CSV table of C-alpha atoms in Angstrom, one decimal:
chain,number,residue,atom,x,y,z
A,16,UNK,CA,187.6,-49.3,-30.5
A,17,UNK,CA,185.0,-50.5,-33.2
A,18,UNK,CA,187.8,-51.2,-35.6
A,19,UNK,CA,189.9,-53.7,-32.8
A,20,UNK,CA,186.5,-55.5,-31.5
A,21,UNK,CA,185.7,-56.2,-35.0
A,22,UNK,CA,187.5,-60.0,-34.8
A,23,UNK,CA,186.2,-63.1,-33.1
A,24,UNK,CA,189.1,-63.3,-30.6
A,25,UNK,CA,191.2,-60.7,-29.0
A,26,UNK,CA,194.4,-61.2,-28.0
A,27,UNK,CA,196.4,-59.9,-24.8
A,28,UNK,CA,197.6,-56.9,-26.5
A,29,UNK,CA,194.1,-56.0,-27.8
A,30,UNK,CA,192.7,-56.3,-24.6
A,31,UNK,CA,195.0,-54.0,-23.0
A,32,UNK,CA,194.5,-51.3,-26.0
A,33,UNK,CA,190.5,-51.9,-25.9
A,34,UNK,CA,190.5,-51.2,-22.0
A,35,UNK,CA,192.9,-48.1,-22.4
A,36,UNK,CA,190.2,-46.9,-25.1
A,37,UNK,CA,187.2,-47.7,-22.9
A,38,UNK,CA,188.8,-45.2,-20.6
A,39,UNK,CA,188.4,-42.4,-23.3
A,40,UNK,CA,184.8,-42.8,-24.4
A,41,UNK,CA,182.6,-40.3,-23.1
A,42,UNK,CA,179.4,-41.1,-24.7
A,43,UNK,CA,178.4,-44.8,-24.4
A,44,UNK,CA,175.4,-44.1,-26.5
A,45,UNK,CA,177.1,-43.3,-29.3
A,46,UNK,CA,179.6,-45.9,-29.2
A,47,UNK,CA,176.3,-48.2,-29.4
A,48,UNK,CA,174.7,-46.7,-32.0
A,49,UNK,CA,178.1,-47.3,-34.2
A,50,UNK,CA,178.3,-50.6,-33.0
A,51,UNK,CA,174.7,-51.1,-34.4
A,52,UNK,CA,175.0,-48.9,-37.7
A,53,UNK,CA,178.6,-51.0,-38.8
A,54,UNK,CA,176.5,-54.5,-38.0
A,55,UNK,CA,179.2,-55.6,-35.3
A,56,UNK,CA,176.9,-54.9,-31.8
A,57,UNK,CA,176.6,-58.1,-30.9
A,58,UNK,CA,180.5,-58.9,-30.9
A,59,UNK,CA,180.8,-56.0,-29.1
A,60,UNK,CA,178.9,-56.4,-26.2
A,61,UNK,CA,180.4,-60.2,-26.0
A,62,UNK,CA,184.2,-58.7,-25.7
A,63,UNK,CA,183.1,-55.5,-23.7
A,64,UNK,CA,181.1,-57.7,-21.2
A,65,UNK,CA,184.5,-59.9,-20.9
A,66,UNK,CA,186.4,-56.7,-20.5
A,67,UNK,CA,184.1,-55.1,-17.9
A,68,UNK,CA,185.8,-51.7,-17.9
A,69,UNK,CA,185.0,-49.8,-15.1
A,70,UNK,CA,184.4,-46.5,-17.4
A,71,UNK,CA,181.3,-48.3,-18.6
A,72,UNK,CA,178.3,-47.5,-16.7
A,73,UNK,CA,176.1,-50.5,-15.9
A,74,UNK,CA,172.8,-49.0,-17.0
A,75,UNK,CA,174.5,-48.6,-20.1
A,76,UNK,CA,175.8,-52.2,-20.2
A,77,UNK,CA,172.5,-53.5,-19.7
A,78,UNK,CA,171.1,-51.2,-22.2
A,79,UNK,CA,173.8,-52.7,-24.5
A,80,UNK,CA,173.0,-56.5,-23.6
A,81,UNK,CA,168.9,-55.5,-24.7
A,82,UNK,CA,170.1,-54.6,-27.9
A,83,UNK,CA,172.4,-57.4,-28.4
A,84,UNK,CA,169.7,-59.9,-27.7
A,85,UNK,CA,167.1,-58.1,-29.6
A,86,UNK,CA,170.1,-58.3,-32.9
A,87,UNK,CA,171.3,-61.9,-31.9
A,88,UNK,CA,166.9,-62.8,-32.3
A,89,UNK,CA,166.8,-61.0,-35.9
A,90,UNK,CA,169.9,-62.8,-36.9
A,91,UNK,CA,168.7,-65.8,-36.0
A,92,UNK,CA,165.0,-65.5,-37.6
A,93,UNK,CA,166.7,-64.7,-40.7
A,94,UNK,CA,168.5,-67.8,-40.6
A,95,UNK,CA,165.3,-69.6,-39.7
A,96,UNK,CA,163.9,-67.9,-43.0
A,97,UNK,CA,167.3,-69.6,-44.6
A,98,UNK,CA,166.1,-73.0,-43.9
A,99,UNK,CA,162.6,-72.6,-44.8
A,100,UNK,CA,163.9,-71.5,-48.3
A,101,UNK,CA,165.5,-74.6,-48.6
A,102,UNK,CA,163.1,-77.4,-47.8
A,103,UNK,CA,159.9,-75.5,-49.0
A,104,UNK,CA,161.2,-74.3,-52.2
A,105,UNK,CA,164.7,-75.0,-53.3
A,106,UNK,CA,164.8,-78.8,-52.6
A,107,UNK,CA,160.8,-79.5,-54.2
A,108,UNK,CA,161.8,-77.8,-57.2
A,109,UNK,CA,165.2,-79.1,-57.1
A,110,UNK,CA,166.9,-76.1,-58.2
A,111,UNK,CA,170.8,-75.8,-57.6
A,112,UNK,CA,171.6,-73.2,-55.6
A,113,UNK,CA,174.3,-71.9,-53.8
A,114,UNK,CA,174.1,-69.4,-50.4
A,115,UNK,CA,176.9,-66.6,-49.9
A,116,UNK,CA,177.2,-64.3,-47.0
A,117,UNK,CA,174.8,-64.0,-44.5
A,118,UNK,CA,173.2,-66.8,-42.3
A,119,UNK,CA,175.2,-69.4,-44.5
A,120,UNK,CA,178.5,-67.5,-43.7
A,121,UNK,CA,177.8,-67.3,-40.0
A,122,UNK,CA,176.6,-71.1,-39.9
A,123,UNK,CA,179.8,-72.1,-41.3
A,124,UNK,CA,182.6,-69.9,-39.7
A,125,UNK,CA,181.3,-68.6,-36.6
A,126,UNK,CA,181.1,-70.2,-33.1
A,127,UNK,CA,178.2,-68.6,-32.2
A,128,UNK,CA,176.0,-68.0,-35.7
A,129,UNK,CA,173.5,-65.4,-33.8
A,130,UNK,CA,177.3,-63.0,-33.2
A,131,UNK,CA,176.9,-62.1,-37.3
A,132,UNK,CA,174.8,-59.8,-38.0
A,133,UNK,CA,172.7,-60.6,-41.1
A,134,UNK,CA,170.0,-58.3,-42.9
A,135,UNK,CA,169.1,-60.8,-45.7
A,136,UNK,CA,169.5,-63.9,-47.6
A,137,UNK,CA,171.6,-64.0,-50.7
A,138,UNK,CA,170.8,-66.8,-53.2
A,139,UNK,CA,172.6,-67.8,-56.2
A,140,UNK,CA,170.5,-69.7,-58.6
A,141,UNK,CA,171.0,-70.8,-62.8
A,142,UNK,CA,169.1,-67.8,-64.6
A,143,UNK,CA,167.1,-70.7,-66.4
A,144,UNK,CA,165.2,-71.9,-63.5
A,145,UNK,CA,164.8,-68.3,-61.8
A,146,UNK,CA,161.6,-67.9,-63.1
A,147,UNK,CA,160.3,-71.2,-61.7
A,148,UNK,CA,161.6,-70.2,-58.2
A,149,UNK,CA,160.0,-66.5,-58.4
A,150,UNK,CA,156.9,-68.4,-59.4
A,151,UNK,CA,156.3,-70.6,-56.8
A,152,UNK,CA,158.0,-68.3,-54.4
A,153,UNK,CA,155.4,-65.9,-54.9
A,154,UNK,CA,152.4,-68.5,-54.8
A,155,UNK,CA,153.6,-69.4,-51.4
A,156,UNK,CA,153.2,-66.0,-49.7
A,157,UNK,CA,156.4,-64.5,-50.6
A,158,UNK,CA,155.5,-60.6,-51.9
A,159,UNK,CA,157.8,-58.9,-54.3
A,160,UNK,CA,160.3,-56.2,-53.4
A,161,UNK,CA,162.4,-55.0,-56.2
A,162,UNK,CA,160.7,-55.2,-59.0
A,163,UNK,CA,158.0,-54.3,-57.0
A,164,UNK,CA,155.2,-54.7,-59.9
A,165,UNK,CA,156.6,-58.5,-60.0
A,166,UNK,CA,153.8,-61.5,-60.3
A,167,UNK,CA,153.9,-65.2,-60.9
A,168,UNK,CA,152.4,-64.6,-64.4
A,169,UNK,CA,155.2,-66.3,-66.9
A,170,UNK,CA,155.8,-63.6,-69.1
A,171,UNK,CA,156.2,-60.9,-66.0
A,172,UNK,CA,158.6,-63.3,-64.4
A,173,UNK,CA,160.6,-64.1,-67.9
A,174,UNK,CA,160.3,-60.4,-68.3
A,175,UNK,CA,162.4,-59.4,-65.1
A,176,UNK,CA,164.6,-61.9,-65.0
A,177,UNK,CA,165.8,-61.1,-68.9
A,178,UNK,CA,165.9,-57.4,-67.7
A,179,UNK,CA,168.0,-57.4,-64.2
A,180,UNK,CA,170.3,-60.1,-62.8
A,181,UNK,CA,169.4,-59.5,-59.3
A,182,UNK,CA,165.4,-60.1,-58.2
A,183,UNK,CA,164.3,-59.3,-54.5
A,184,UNK,CA,161.4,-60.8,-52.8
A,185,UNK,CA,159.9,-60.7,-49.2
A,186,UNK,CA,159.8,-64.2,-47.2
A,187,UNK,CA,156.5,-64.5,-45.5
A,188,UNK,CA,157.9,-63.1,-42.4
A,189,UNK,CA,159.3,-59.9,-44.0
A,190,UNK,CA,163.1,-61.0,-44.6
A,191,UNK,CA,164.3,-59.8,-47.9
A,192,UNK,CA,165.9,-62.6,-50.7
A,193,UNK,CA,167.9,-61.1,-53.4
A,194,UNK,CA,168.0,-64.1,-56.0
A,195,UNK,CA,171.0,-63.5,-57.9
A,196,UNK,CA,171.3,-65.2,-61.6
A,197,UNK,CA,175.3,-64.1,-61.5
A,198,UNK,CA,177.6,-63.5,-58.6
A,199,UNK,CA,179.1,-60.5,-60.4
A,200,UNK,CA,177.0,-57.8,-62.2
A,201,UNK,CA,179.6,-57.2,-64.6
A,202,UNK,CA,179.3,-60.8,-65.4
A,203,UNK,CA,183.0,-61.0,-66.4
A,204,UNK,CA,184.6,-62.5,-63.4
A,205,UNK,CA,182.1,-65.5,-62.5
A,206,UNK,CA,180.3,-67.9,-64.1
A,207,UNK,CA,177.1,-68.9,-62.1
A,208,UNK,CA,177.3,-72.6,-63.9
A,209,UNK,CA,181.1,-73.2,-62.7
A,210,UNK,CA,180.1,-72.1,-59.3
A,211,UNK,CA,177.3,-74.2,-58.7
A,212,UNK,CA,179.2,-77.1,-60.0
A,213,UNK,CA,181.9,-76.5,-57.2
A,214,UNK,CA,179.5,-75.5,-54.9
A,215,UNK,CA,180.2,-77.4,-51.1
A,216,UNK,CA,177.5,-78.8,-48.6
A,217,UNK,CA,177.3,-77.5,-44.9
A,218,UNK,CA,175.1,-79.3,-42.4
A,219,UNK,CA,173.0,-76.7,-40.2
A,220,UNK,CA,171.0,-78.7,-38.0
A,221,UNK,CA,168.8,-80.8,-40.0
A,222,UNK,CA,169.0,-78.8,-43.5
A,223,UNK,CA,171.7,-79.5,-46.0
A,224,UNK,CA,172.9,-75.9,-47.6
A,225,UNK,CA,174.7,-75.6,-50.2
A,226,UNK,CA,178.0,-73.1,-50.1
A,227,UNK,CA,181.0,-71.5,-51.9
A,228,UNK,CA,184.1,-73.1,-51.2
A,229,UNK,CA,186.1,-71.3,-48.5
A,230,UNK,CA,188.8,-70.4,-50.6
A,231,UNK,CA,186.7,-68.7,-53.4
A,232,UNK,CA,184.6,-67.2,-51.0
A,233,UNK,CA,187.2,-65.5,-49.1
A,234,UNK,CA,188.1,-64.1,-52.6
A,235,UNK,CA,184.7,-62.6,-53.0
A,236,UNK,CA,184.4,-61.6,-50.2
A,237,UNK,CA,187.4,-59.1,-50.7
A,238,UNK,CA,185.6,-57.9,-54.0
A,239,UNK,CA,182.4,-57.6,-52.6
A,240,UNK,CA,183.9,-55.8,-49.4
A,241,UNK,CA,186.0,-53.3,-51.6
A,242,UNK,CA,183.1,-52.1,-53.9
A,243,UNK,CA,181.4,-50.7,-50.6
A,244,UNK,CA,184.4,-49.6,-49.6
A,245,UNK,CA,184.6,-51.9,-46.3
A,246,UNK,CA,181.6,-49.4,-44.7
A,247,UNK,CA,180.4,-52.5,-42.6
A,248,UNK,CA,183.0,-53.8,-39.8
A,249,UNK,CA,181.1,-57.1,-39.5
A,250,UNK,CA,183.2,-58.0,-43.0
A,251,UNK,CA,186.4,-57.4,-40.9
A,252,UNK,CA,185.1,-60.1,-38.9
A,253,UNK,CA,184.1,-62.2,-41.7
A,254,UNK,CA,187.7,-62.1,-43.0
A,255,UNK,CA,188.9,-63.0,-39.4
A,256,UNK,CA,186.3,-66.1,-39.1
A,257,UNK,CA,187.3,-67.8,-42.4
A,258,UNK,CA,191.2,-67.5,-41.8
A,259,UNK,CA,190.6,-69.2,-38.5
A,260,UNK,CA,188.7,-72.1,-40.3
A,261,UNK,CA,190.1,-75.5,-40.9
A,262,UNK,CA,189.2,-74.8,-44.7
A,263,UNK,CA,191.2,-72.0,-44.8
A,264,UNK,CA,194.1,-72.1,-47.2
A,265,UNK,CA,196.0,-69.1,-48.2
A,266,UNK,CA,197.7,-70.8,-51.0
A,267,UNK,CA,194.5,-71.6,-52.2
A,268,UNK,CA,193.3,-68.5,-51.9
A,269,UNK,CA,196.3,-66.7,-54.0
A,270,UNK,CA,195.3,-69.3,-56.7
A,271,UNK,CA,191.6,-68.2,-56.9
A,272,UNK,CA,192.5,-64.2,-57.0
A,273,UNK,CA,195.5,-64.8,-59.9
A,274,UNK,CA,192.6,-67.0,-61.7
A,275,UNK,CA,189.9,-63.9,-61.4
A,276,UNK,CA,192.8,-60.9,-61.5
A,277,UNK,CA,191.9,-60.1,-58.3
A,278,UNK,CA,195.4,-60.7,-56.5
A,279,UNK,CA,195.9,-57.1,-55.2
A,280,UNK,CA,191.8,-57.1,-54.6
A,281,UNK,CA,192.9,-59.5,-51.7
A,282,UNK,CA,196.7,-57.9,-50.8
A,283,UNK,CA,194.8,-54.7,-50.4
A,284,UNK,CA,192.0,-56.7,-48.1
A,285,UNK,CA,194.6,-58.5,-45.8
A,286,UNK,CA,196.8,-55.1,-45.3
A,287,UNK,CA,193.7,-53.7,-44.4
A,288,UNK,CA,192.4,-56.4,-41.9
A,289,UNK,CA,195.9,-56.9,-40.6
A,290,UNK,CA,196.4,-53.1,-39.6
A,291,UNK,CA,193.1,-52.8,-38.1
A,292,UNK,CA,193.7,-55.2,-35.6
A,293,UNK,CA,196.8,-53.5,-34.5
A,294,UNK,CA,196.6,-52.3,-30.8
A,295,UNK,CA,199.0,-49.5,-32.1
A,296,UNK,CA,196.6,-48.2,-35.5
A,297,UNK,CA,198.3,-45.2,-35.6
A,298,UNK,CA,201.8,-47.4,-36.3
A,299,UNK,CA,200.0,-49.6,-38.6
A,300,UNK,CA,198.5,-47.0,-40.9
A,301,UNK,CA,201.9,-45.5,-41.4
A,302,UNK,CA,203.9,-48.7,-42.6
A,303,UNK,CA,200.6,-49.5,-45.2
A,304,UNK,CA,201.3,-49.4,-48.7
A,305,UNK,CA,199.9,-46.6,-50.9
A,306,UNK,CA,197.2,-48.7,-51.6
A,307,UNK,CA,196.5,-50.0,-48.3
A,308,UNK,CA,196.4,-46.7,-46.9
A,309,UNK,CA,193.8,-45.7,-50.1
A,310,UNK,CA,191.4,-48.3,-48.9
A,311,UNK,CA,191.6,-47.2,-45.2
A,312,UNK,CA,190.7,-43.8,-46.3
A,313,UNK,CA,188.0,-44.8,-48.4
A,314,UNK,CA,186.7,-47.1,-45.2
A,315,UNK,CA,186.6,-44.6,-42.9
A,316,UNK,CA,184.9,-42.2,-45.2
A,317,UNK,CA,182.1,-44.6,-45.6
A,318,UNK,CA,182.0,-45.5,-41.9
A,319,UNK,CA,181.4,-42.1,-41.0
A,320,UNK,CA,179.5,-40.7,-43.6
A,321,UNK,CA,177.3,-44.0,-43.9
A,322,UNK,CA,175.7,-44.5,-47.3
A,323,UNK,CA,175.3,-41.1,-48.6
A,324,UNK,CA,179.0,-40.8,-48.2
A,325,UNK,CA,179.5,-44.7,-50.2
A,326,UNK,CA,177.1,-43.2,-52.8
A,327,UNK,CA,179.0,-39.7,-53.1
A,328,UNK,CA,182.3,-42.2,-53.7
A,329,UNK,CA,180.4,-44.6,-56.2
A,330,UNK,CA,179.5,-41.5,-58.0
A,331,UNK,CA,183.3,-40.4,-58.6
A,332,UNK,CA,184.2,-43.8,-60.1
A,333,UNK,CA,185.5,-43.6,-63.6
A,334,UNK,CA,183.8,-45.8,-66.1
A,335,UNK,CA,186.1,-48.6,-66.1
A,336,UNK,CA,187.7,-50.0,-69.0
A,337,UNK,CA,188.4,-53.4,-69.7
A,338,UNK,CA,192.0,-54.8,-69.1
A,339,UNK,CA,193.3,-57.6,-71.7
A,340,UNK,CA,192.8,-60.3,-68.7
A,341,UNK,CA,189.3,-59.8,-69.5
A,342,UNK,CA,188.5,-59.0,-65.8
A,343,UNK,CA,186.4,-55.7,-64.7
A,344,UNK,CA,188.5,-53.9,-62.4
A,345,UNK,CA,186.3,-52.1,-59.4
A,346,UNK,CA,187.4,-48.2,-58.4
A,347,UNK,CA,187.6,-46.4,-55.5
A,348,UNK,CA,187.5,-42.9,-55.9
A,349,UNK,CA,189.5,-42.2,-59.3
A,350,UNK,CA,192.1,-44.8,-59.4
A,351,UNK,CA,191.8,-48.8,-59.5
A,352,UNK,CA,191.4,-50.9,-56.4
A,353,UNK,CA,192.2,-54.0,-57.5
A,354,UNK,CA,193.2,-55.5,-61.1
A,355,UNK,CA,196.6,-57.0,-61.8
A,356,UNK,CA,197.6,-53.4,-63.0
A,357,UNK,CA,197.2,-51.2,-60.2
A,358,UNK,CA,196.4,-47.4,-60.9
A,359,UNK,CA,197.3,-44.8,-57.8
A,360,UNK,CA,194.2,-43.4,-56.2
A,361,UNK,CA,193.8,-39.9,-56.3
A,362,UNK,CA,193.3,-39.3,-52.4
A,363,UNK,CA,191.1,-36.0,-52.9
A,364,UNK,CA,188.3,-38.0,-54.1
A,365,UNK,CA,188.2,-39.6,-50.6
A,366,UNK,CA,187.9,-36.6,-48.7
A,367,UNK,CA,184.7,-36.2,-46.8
A,368,UNK,CA,183.3,-32.9,-45.4
A,369,UNK,CA,183.3,-32.9,-41.8
A,370,UNK,CA,180.5,-32.8,-39.8
A,371,UNK,CA,179.5,-32.9,-35.9
A,372,UNK,CA,178.3,-35.8,-34.4
A,373,UNK,CA,174.9,-36.4,-33.6
A,374,UNK,CA,172.0,-38.1,-33.6
A,375,UNK,CA,167.9,-37.9,-35.1
A,376,UNK,CA,165.5,-38.4,-33.1
A,377,UNK,CA,165.3,-42.1,-33.2
A,378,UNK,CA,168.7,-42.7,-32.1
A,379,UNK,CA,170.2,-43.4,-35.2
A,380,UNK,CA,173.8,-41.6,-36.3
A,381,UNK,CA,173.3,-39.1,-39.2
A,382,UNK,CA,176.5,-37.6,-39.5
A,383,UNK,CA,180.1,-38.3,-38.1
A,384,UNK,CA,182.9,-36.1,-37.6
A,385,UNK,CA,186.1,-36.1,-38.8
A,386,UNK,CA,188.7,-39.4,-37.6
A,387,UNK,CA,189.7,-39.0,-34.5
A,388,UNK,CA,187.2,-36.8,-33.0
A,389,UNK,CA,185.4,-39.6,-31.6
A,390,UNK,CA,186.8,-42.3,-29.4
A,391,UNK,CA,184.4,-44.8,-30.7
């Protein structure tokens, strides 16, 4: 159900299948928790409110609506903090920057930005300007998050920036800002200065934001999401949103992918996205390539097992060797997910122990059942 609803619009066939699946849902609270855990709650409510399935009790719909409104308010609050960051720090300091993912992505590609769940703000700036930005932020009421000992002292800032490529700070409203000086931690795929030189502008109300070009962003999202095993369903919605945008050009996407040695990543991501949108999921999975099937299995594993499952898969990655292209491969299980020389996966590394569905005292899902045992 959640795979099917993880897109901005539903076709008639998708609506028909969604209604059929609704009749099989026995625990709507479980579905709500899963939707919240995988960051698609507002979109799920949007679709279900349109479908109005008879099997969905009114009290559950009301609860879903209430949680949706809280989520949308949080998303819009994060977007407001992003604008505040621009007006109070980035523009006055004349720091070259671009935003990627999160509220900037929502503002550009979603008709209703509040539908896109956000947890933090991702910001890319030159390494040489990070100390200036962080000093001003810490002197303006921002708090250090990672490293927690960070102060506005220039020596401490220079040390921190030289030690790690991402510094996390909290806005006065408590929103996490990840300040990056390179887009890719391996530092082999993306050059920060080149990315900043190619940035585009986005008008969000009274604020001008700098963002990544659509085609470059699409390739990066495929890379990022594959590295995290597609463990959040709002990443599927992002791919759907970008492909619907007038700026999207598949030929240009593959030109970017070839430049970075990520064509296999884009292929697998598109294949996964298409399969999960198919009302006949079983048939779609049967037709997946081996690479697409392994990506699906990894996705299902992390969605069922949460962060613990993702970390388990990460620990099973082999140490990547540098290919002749100079591009660092990303791995799932014991094989390469992408890179122009694809190595098969070991399916055994993608299997997690079965665990029953149950909720912790706070209502969060602490474990998942094997595929197919919960209709949600």
